[in-house]
Amino acid sequence: MPVDGILDLHAFRPAEVKEVVLAYIEACEEKNIRDLRIIHGKGMGVLRKQVHSLLDRHERVKSYTIATDASSWGATVVRLKSG
């Protein structure tokens, strides 16, 4: 999967999400990508809640918010801490 700051979780099973998100954050840090977009879809909000729970506990996450563009609550925009 390309490491370009955009992670689409539609291709993954819910059981894989934690591992995928954590690995992707690490890969982005290695490439000095600080702004990420995690696409989790709208659905029932279960995947969004899972992603937000991971982000809440991640030491390298500076902030995150629901996307404000056309995808609205189907994606989360993440800012990682510098350095």
CSV table of N, CA, C and O in Angstrom, one decimal:
chain,number,residue,atom,x,y,z
A,1,MET,N,0.8,-1.2,0.0
A,1,MET,CA,0.0,0.0,0.0
A,1,MET,C,0.9,1.2,0.0
A,1,MET,O,1.9,1.3,0.7
A,2,PRO,N,0.5,2.2,-0.8
A,2,PRO,CA,1.4,3.5,-0.8
A,2,PRO,C,1.3,4.2,0.5
A,2,PRO,O,0.2,4.3,1.1
A,3,VAL,N,2.3,4.9,0.8
A,3,VAL,CA,2.4,5.7,2.0
A,3,VAL,C,2.4,7.1,1.6
A,3,VAL,O,3.5,7.7,1.3
A,4,ASP,N,1.2,7.7,1.4
A,4,ASP,CA,1.1,9.1,0.9
A,4,ASP,C,0.3,10.0,1.8
A,4,ASP,O,-0.1,11.1,1.4
A,5,GLY,N,-0.1,9.5,3.0
A,5,GLY,CA,-0.9,10.3,3.9
A,5,GLY,C,-2.3,10.0,3.9
A,5,GLY,O,-3.1,10.5,4.7
A,6,ILE,N,-2.8,9.1,3.0
A,6,ILE,CA,-4.2,8.8,2.9
A,6,ILE,C,-4.3,7.3,3.0
A,6,ILE,O,-3.8,6.5,2.3
A,7,LEU,N,-5.1,6.9,4.1
A,7,LEU,CA,-5.3,5.5,4.4
A,7,LEU,C,-6.8,5.2,4.2
A,7,LEU,O,-7.6,5.7,5.0
A,8,ASP,N,-7.1,4.3,3.3
A,8,ASP,CA,-8.5,3.9,3.1
A,8,ASP,C,-8.7,2.5,3.7
A,8,ASP,O,-8.1,1.5,3.3
A,9,LEU,N,-9.5,2.5,4.7
A,9,LEU,CA,-9.7,1.3,5.5
A,9,LEU,C,-10.8,0.3,4.9
A,9,LEU,O,-11.0,-0.7,5.4
A,10,HIS,N,-11.4,0.7,3.8
A,10,HIS,CA,-12.4,-0.1,3.2
A,10,HIS,C,-11.9,-1.5,2.8
A,10,HIS,O,-12.7,-2.5,2.8
A,11,ALA,N,-10.6,-1.6,2.5
A,11,ALA,CA,-10.1,-2.9,2.0
A,11,ALA,C,-9.7,-3.8,3.2
A,11,ALA,O,-9.3,-5.0,2.9
A,12,PHE,N,-9.9,-3.4,4.4
A,12,PHE,CA,-9.5,-4.2,5.5
A,12,PHE,C,-10.6,-4.7,6.4
A,12,PHE,O,-11.7,-4.0,6.5
A,13,ARG,N,-10.5,-5.8,7.0
A,13,ARG,CA,-11.5,-6.3,8.0
A,13,ARG,C,-11.3,-5.5,9.3
A,13,ARG,O,-10.2,-5.1,9.6
A,14,PRO,N,-12.4,-5.4,10.0
A,14,PRO,CA,-12.4,-4.7,11.3
A,14,PRO,C,-11.3,-5.2,12.2
A,14,PRO,O,-10.7,-4.4,13.0
A,15,ALA,N,-11.0,-6.5,12.2
A,15,ALA,CA,-10.0,-7.1,13.1
A,15,ALA,C,-8.6,-6.6,12.7
A,15,ALA,O,-7.7,-6.7,13.5
A,16,GLU,N,-8.4,-6.1,11.5
A,16,GLU,CA,-7.1,-5.7,11.0
A,16,GLU,C,-6.9,-4.2,11.3
A,16,GLU,O,-5.7,-3.8,11.1
A,17,VAL,N,-7.9,-3.5,11.6
A,17,VAL,CA,-7.8,-2.0,11.6
A,17,VAL,C,-6.7,-1.5,12.6
A,17,VAL,O,-5.9,-0.6,12.2
A,18,LYS,N,-6.7,-2.0,13.8
A,18,LYS,CA,-5.7,-1.5,14.8
A,18,LYS,C,-4.3,-1.7,14.2
A,18,LYS,O,-3.5,-0.7,14.2
A,19,GLU,N,-3.9,-2.8,13.8
A,19,GLU,CA,-2.6,-3.1,13.2
A,19,GLU,C,-2.3,-2.2,12.0
A,19,GLU,O,-1.2,-1.7,11.9
A,20,VAL,N,-3.3,-2.1,11.2
A,20,VAL,CA,-3.1,-1.3,9.9
A,20,VAL,C,-2.9,0.2,10.3
A,20,VAL,O,-1.9,0.8,9.8
A,21,VAL,N,-3.7,0.7,11.1
A,21,VAL,CA,-3.6,2.2,11.5
A,21,VAL,C,-2.3,2.5,12.2
A,21,VAL,O,-1.6,3.4,11.8
A,22,LEU,N,-1.9,1.6,13.1
A,22,LEU,CA,-0.7,1.9,13.9
A,22,LEU,C,0.5,1.8,12.9
A,22,LEU,O,1.5,2.6,13.0
A,23,ALA,N,0.5,0.8,12.1
A,23,ALA,CA,1.6,0.6,11.1
A,23,ALA,C,1.7,1.8,10.1
A,23,ALA,O,2.8,2.3,9.8
A,24,TYR,N,0.5,2.3,9.7
A,24,TYR,CA,0.5,3.4,8.8
A,24,TYR,C,1.0,4.7,9.4
A,24,TYR,O,1.7,5.4,8.8
A,25,ILE,N,0.6,4.9,10.6
A,25,ILE,CA,1.2,6.1,11.3
A,25,ILE,C,2.7,6.0,11.4
A,25,ILE,O,3.4,7.0,11.1
A,26,GLU,N,3.2,4.9,11.8
A,26,GLU,CA,4.7,4.7,11.8
A,26,GLU,C,5.3,4.9,10.5
A,26,GLU,O,6.3,5.6,10.4
A,27,ALA,N,4.7,4.4,9.4
A,27,ALA,CA,5.3,4.6,8.1
A,27,ALA,C,5.2,6.0,7.6
A,27,ALA,O,6.2,6.5,7.0
A,28,CYS,N,4.2,6.7,8.0
A,28,CYS,CA,4.1,8.2,7.7
A,28,CYS,C,5.2,9.0,8.4
A,28,CYS,O,5.8,9.9,7.9
A,29,GLU,N,5.4,8.6,9.7
A,29,GLU,CA,6.4,9.3,10.4
A,29,GLU,C,7.8,9.1,9.8
A,29,GLU,O,8.6,10.0,9.7
A,30,GLU,N,8.1,7.9,9.3
A,30,GLU,CA,9.3,7.6,8.7
A,30,GLU,C,9.5,8.4,7.4
A,30,GLU,O,10.6,8.8,7.0
A,31,LYS,N,8.4,8.8,6.7
A,31,LYS,CA,8.5,9.6,5.5
A,31,LYS,C,8.3,11.0,5.8
A,31,LYS,O,8.1,11.8,4.9
A,32,ASN,N,8.2,11.4,7.1
A,32,ASN,CA,8.0,12.8,7.5
A,32,ASN,C,6.7,13.4,7.0
A,32,ASN,O,6.6,14.5,6.7
A,33,ILE,N,5.7,12.5,7.0
A,33,ILE,CA,4.3,12.9,6.6
A,33,ILE,C,3.6,13.2,7.9
A,33,ILE,O,3.4,12.3,8.7
A,34,ARG,N,3.2,14.4,8.1
A,34,ARG,CA,2.5,14.8,9.4
A,34,ARG,C,1.0,14.9,9.3
A,34,ARG,O,0.4,14.9,10.4
A,35,ASP,N,0.5,15.1,8.1
A,35,ASP,CA,-0.9,15.3,7.9
A,35,ASP,C,-1.5,14.0,7.3
A,35,ASP,O,-1.1,13.7,6.1
A,36,LEU,N,-2.4,13.4,7.9
A,36,LEU,CA,-2.9,12.1,7.4
A,36,LEU,C,-4.4,12.2,7.3
A,36,LEU,O,-5.1,13.0,7.9
A,37,ARG,N,-5.0,11.4,6.4
A,37,ARG,CA,-6.4,11.3,6.2
A,37,ARG,C,-6.7,9.8,6.3
A,37,ARG,O,-6.2,9.0,5.5
A,38,ILE,N,-7.6,9.4,7.2
A,38,ILE,CA,-8.0,8.0,7.4
A,38,ILE,C,-9.4,7.9,7.0
A,38,ILE,O,-10.3,8.5,7.6
A,39,ILE,N,-9.7,7.2,5.9
A,39,ILE,CA,-11.0,7.0,5.4
A,39,ILE,C,-11.6,5.7,6.0
A,39,ILE,O,-11.1,4.6,5.8
A,40,HIS,N,-12.6,5.9,6.9
A,40,HIS,CA,-13.2,4.8,7.5
A,40,HIS,C,-14.7,4.6,7.1
A,40,HIS,O,-15.3,3.6,7.5
A,41,GLY,N,-15.2,5.5,6.3
A,41,GLY,CA,-16.6,5.4,5.8
A,41,GLY,C,-17.6,5.9,6.9
A,41,GLY,O,-17.2,6.2,8.0
A,42,LYS,N,-18.8,6.0,6.5
A,42,LYS,CA,-19.8,6.6,7.3
A,42,LYS,C,-20.5,5.5,8.1
A,42,LYS,O,-20.4,5.4,9.3
A,43,GLY,N,-21.2,4.6,7.4
A,43,GLY,CA,-21.8,3.4,8.0
A,43,GLY,C,-22.5,3.7,9.4
A,43,GLY,O,-23.1,4.7,9.6
A,44,MET,N,-22.3,2.8,10.3
A,44,MET,CA,-22.9,2.9,11.7
A,44,MET,C,-21.9,3.6,12.6
A,44,MET,O,-22.3,3.9,13.8
A,45,GLY,N,-20.7,3.9,12.2
A,45,GLY,CA,-19.8,4.7,13.0
A,45,GLY,C,-18.9,3.8,13.9
A,45,GLY,O,-18.1,4.3,14.6
A,46,VAL,N,-19.0,2.5,13.7
A,46,VAL,CA,-18.2,1.6,14.6
A,46,VAL,C,-16.7,1.7,14.2
A,46,VAL,O,-15.9,1.8,15.1
A,47,LEU,N,-16.4,1.7,12.9
A,47,LEU,CA,-15.0,1.8,12.5
A,47,LEU,C,-14.4,3.2,12.9
A,47,LEU,O,-13.3,3.3,13.3
A,48,ARG,N,-15.2,4.2,12.7
A,48,ARG,CA,-14.8,5.6,13.1
A,48,ARG,C,-14.4,5.6,14.6
A,48,ARG,O,-13.4,6.1,15.0
A,49,LYS,N,-15.3,5.0,15.4
A,49,LYS,CA,-15.0,5.0,16.9
A,49,LYS,C,-13.8,4.2,17.2
A,49,LYS,O,-13.0,4.6,18.1
A,50,GLN,N,-13.6,3.1,16.5
A,50,GLN,CA,-12.4,2.3,16.7
A,50,GLN,C,-11.1,3.1,16.3
A,50,GLN,O,-10.1,3.2,17.1
A,51,VAL,N,-11.2,3.8,15.2
A,51,VAL,CA,-10.0,4.6,14.8
A,51,VAL,C,-9.8,5.8,15.8
A,51,VAL,O,-8.7,6.0,16.2
A,52,HIS,N,-10.8,6.4,16.2
A,52,HIS,CA,-10.7,7.6,17.1
A,52,HIS,C,-10.1,7.1,18.5
A,52,HIS,O,-9.3,7.8,19.1
A,53,SER,N,-10.5,5.9,18.9
A,53,SER,CA,-10.0,5.3,20.1
A,53,SER,C,-8.5,5.1,20.0
A,53,SER,O,-7.8,5.4,21.0
A,54,LEU,N,-8.1,4.6,18.9
A,54,LEU,CA,-6.6,4.4,18.7
A,54,LEU,C,-5.9,5.7,18.7
A,54,LEU,O,-4.8,5.9,19.3
A,55,LEU,N,-6.5,6.7,18.0
A,55,LEU,CA,-5.8,8.0,17.9
A,55,LEU,C,-5.8,8.7,19.3
A,55,LEU,O,-4.8,9.4,19.6
A,56,ASP,N,-6.8,8.5,20.1
A,56,ASP,CA,-6.8,9.1,21.5
A,56,ASP,C,-5.6,8.6,22.3
A,56,ASP,O,-5.1,9.4,23.1
A,57,ARG,N,-5.2,7.4,22.1
A,57,ARG,CA,-4.2,6.8,22.9
A,57,ARG,C,-2.8,6.9,22.3
A,57,ARG,O,-1.8,6.5,23.0
A,58,HIS,N,-2.7,7.3,21.1
A,58,HIS,CA,-1.4,7.3,20.4
A,58,HIS,C,-0.6,8.5,20.8
A,58,HIS,O,-1.0,9.7,20.6
A,59,GLU,N,0.6,8.3,21.2
A,59,GLU,CA,1.5,9.4,21.7
A,59,GLU,C,2.0,10.3,20.7
A,59,GLU,O,2.4,11.5,21.0
A,60,ARG,N,2.0,9.9,19.4
A,60,ARG,CA,2.5,10.8,18.3
A,60,ARG,C,1.4,11.6,17.7
A,60,ARG,O,1.6,12.5,16.8
A,61,VAL,N,0.1,11.4,18.1
A,61,VAL,CA,-1.0,12.2,17.5
A,61,VAL,C,-1.2,13.5,18.2
A,61,VAL,O,-1.4,13.5,19.4
A,62,LYS,N,-1.0,14.6,17.5
A,62,LYS,CA,-1.2,15.9,18.0
A,62,LYS,C,-2.7,16.3,18.1
A,62,LYS,O,-3.1,16.8,19.1
A,63,SER,N,-3.4,16.0,17.0
A,63,SER,CA,-4.8,16.3,17.0
A,63,SER,C,-5.5,15.5,15.9
A,63,SER,O,-4.8,15.0,15.0
A,64,TYR,N,-6.8,15.4,15.9
A,64,TYR,CA,-7.6,14.8,14.8
A,64,TYR,C,-9.0,15.4,14.9
A,64,TYR,O,-9.5,15.9,15.9
A,65,THR,N,-9.6,15.4,13.7
A,65,THR,CA,-11.0,15.9,13.6
A,65,THR,C,-11.7,15.2,12.4
A,65,THR,O,-11.0,14.7,11.5
A,66,ILE,N,-13.0,15.2,12.4
A,66,ILE,CA,-13.7,14.7,11.3
A,66,ILE,C,-13.4,15.6,10.1
A,66,ILE,O,-13.3,16.8,10.3
A,67,ALA,N,-13.3,15.1,8.9
A,67,ALA,CA,-13.1,15.8,7.7
A,67,ALA,C,-14.2,16.9,7.5
A,67,ALA,O,-15.4,16.6,7.8
A,68,THR,N,-13.8,18.0,7.0
A,68,THR,CA,-14.8,19.1,6.7
A,68,THR,C,-15.1,19.2,5.3
A,68,THR,O,-15.9,20.1,4.9
A,69,ASP,N,-14.6,18.4,4.4
A,69,ASP,CA,-14.9,18.5,3.0
A,69,ASP,C,-16.1,17.6,2.7
A,69,ASP,O,-16.9,17.2,3.6
A,70,ALA,N,-16.3,17.2,1.4
A,70,ALA,CA,-17.4,16.5,1.0
A,70,ALA,C,-17.6,15.1,1.6
A,70,ALA,O,-18.7,14.6,1.8
A,71,SER,N,-16.4,14.5,2.1
A,71,SER,CA,-16.5,13.2,2.7
A,71,SER,C,-17.1,13.3,4.1
A,71,SER,O,-17.5,12.3,4.7
A,72,SER,N,-17.1,14.5,4.7
A,72,SER,CA,-17.6,14.8,6.0
A,72,SER,C,-17.2,13.7,7.0
A,72,SER,O,-16.1,13.4,7.2
A,73,TRP,N,-18.2,13.1,7.7
A,73,TRP,CA,-17.8,12.2,8.8
A,73,TRP,C,-17.4,10.8,8.3
A,73,TRP,O,-17.3,9.9,9.1
A,74,GLY,N,-17.1,10.6,7.0
A,74,GLY,CA,-16.6,9.4,6.5
A,74,GLY,C,-15.1,9.3,6.6
A,74,GLY,O,-14.5,8.3,6.2
A,75,ALA,N,-14.4,10.4,7.0
A,75,ALA,CA,-13.0,10.4,7.1
A,75,ALA,C,-12.5,11.2,8.3
A,75,ALA,O,-13.3,12.1,8.7
A,76,THR,N,-11.4,10.9,8.8
A,76,THR,CA,-10.8,11.6,9.9
A,76,THR,C,-9.4,12.2,9.4
A,76,THR,O,-8.6,11.5,8.8
A,77,VAL,N,-9.2,13.5,9.7
A,77,VAL,CA,-8.0,14.2,9.4
A,77,VAL,C,-7.1,14.2,10.7
A,77,VAL,O,-7.6,14.6,11.7
A,78,VAL,N,-5.9,13.7,10.5
A,78,VAL,CA,-5.0,13.6,11.7
A,78,VAL,C,-3.7,14.4,11.5
A,78,VAL,O,-3.2,14.5,10.4
A,79,ARG,N,-3.3,15.1,12.6
A,79,ARG,CA,-2.0,15.8,12.6
A,79,ARG,C,-1.1,15.1,13.6
A,79,ARG,O,-1.5,14.9,14.8
A,80,LEU,N,0.1,14.7,13.1
A,80,LEU,CA,1.1,14.1,14.0
A,80,LEU,C,2.0,15.2,14.6
A,80,LEU,O,2.2,16.2,13.9
A,81,LYS,N,2.5,14.9,15.7
A,81,LYS,CA,3.5,15.8,16.3
A,81,LYS,C,4.8,15.8,15.5
A,81,LYS,O,5.2,14.8,14.9
A,82,SER,N,5.4,17.0,15.5
A,82,SER,CA,6.7,17.1,14.8
A,82,SER,C,7.8,16.4,15.6
A,82,SER,O,7.7,16.3,16.9
A,83,GLY,N,8.9,16.0,14.9
A,83,GLY,CA,10.0,15.4,15.5
A,83,GLY,C,9.8,14.2,16.2
A,83,GLY,O,10.4,13.4,16.8
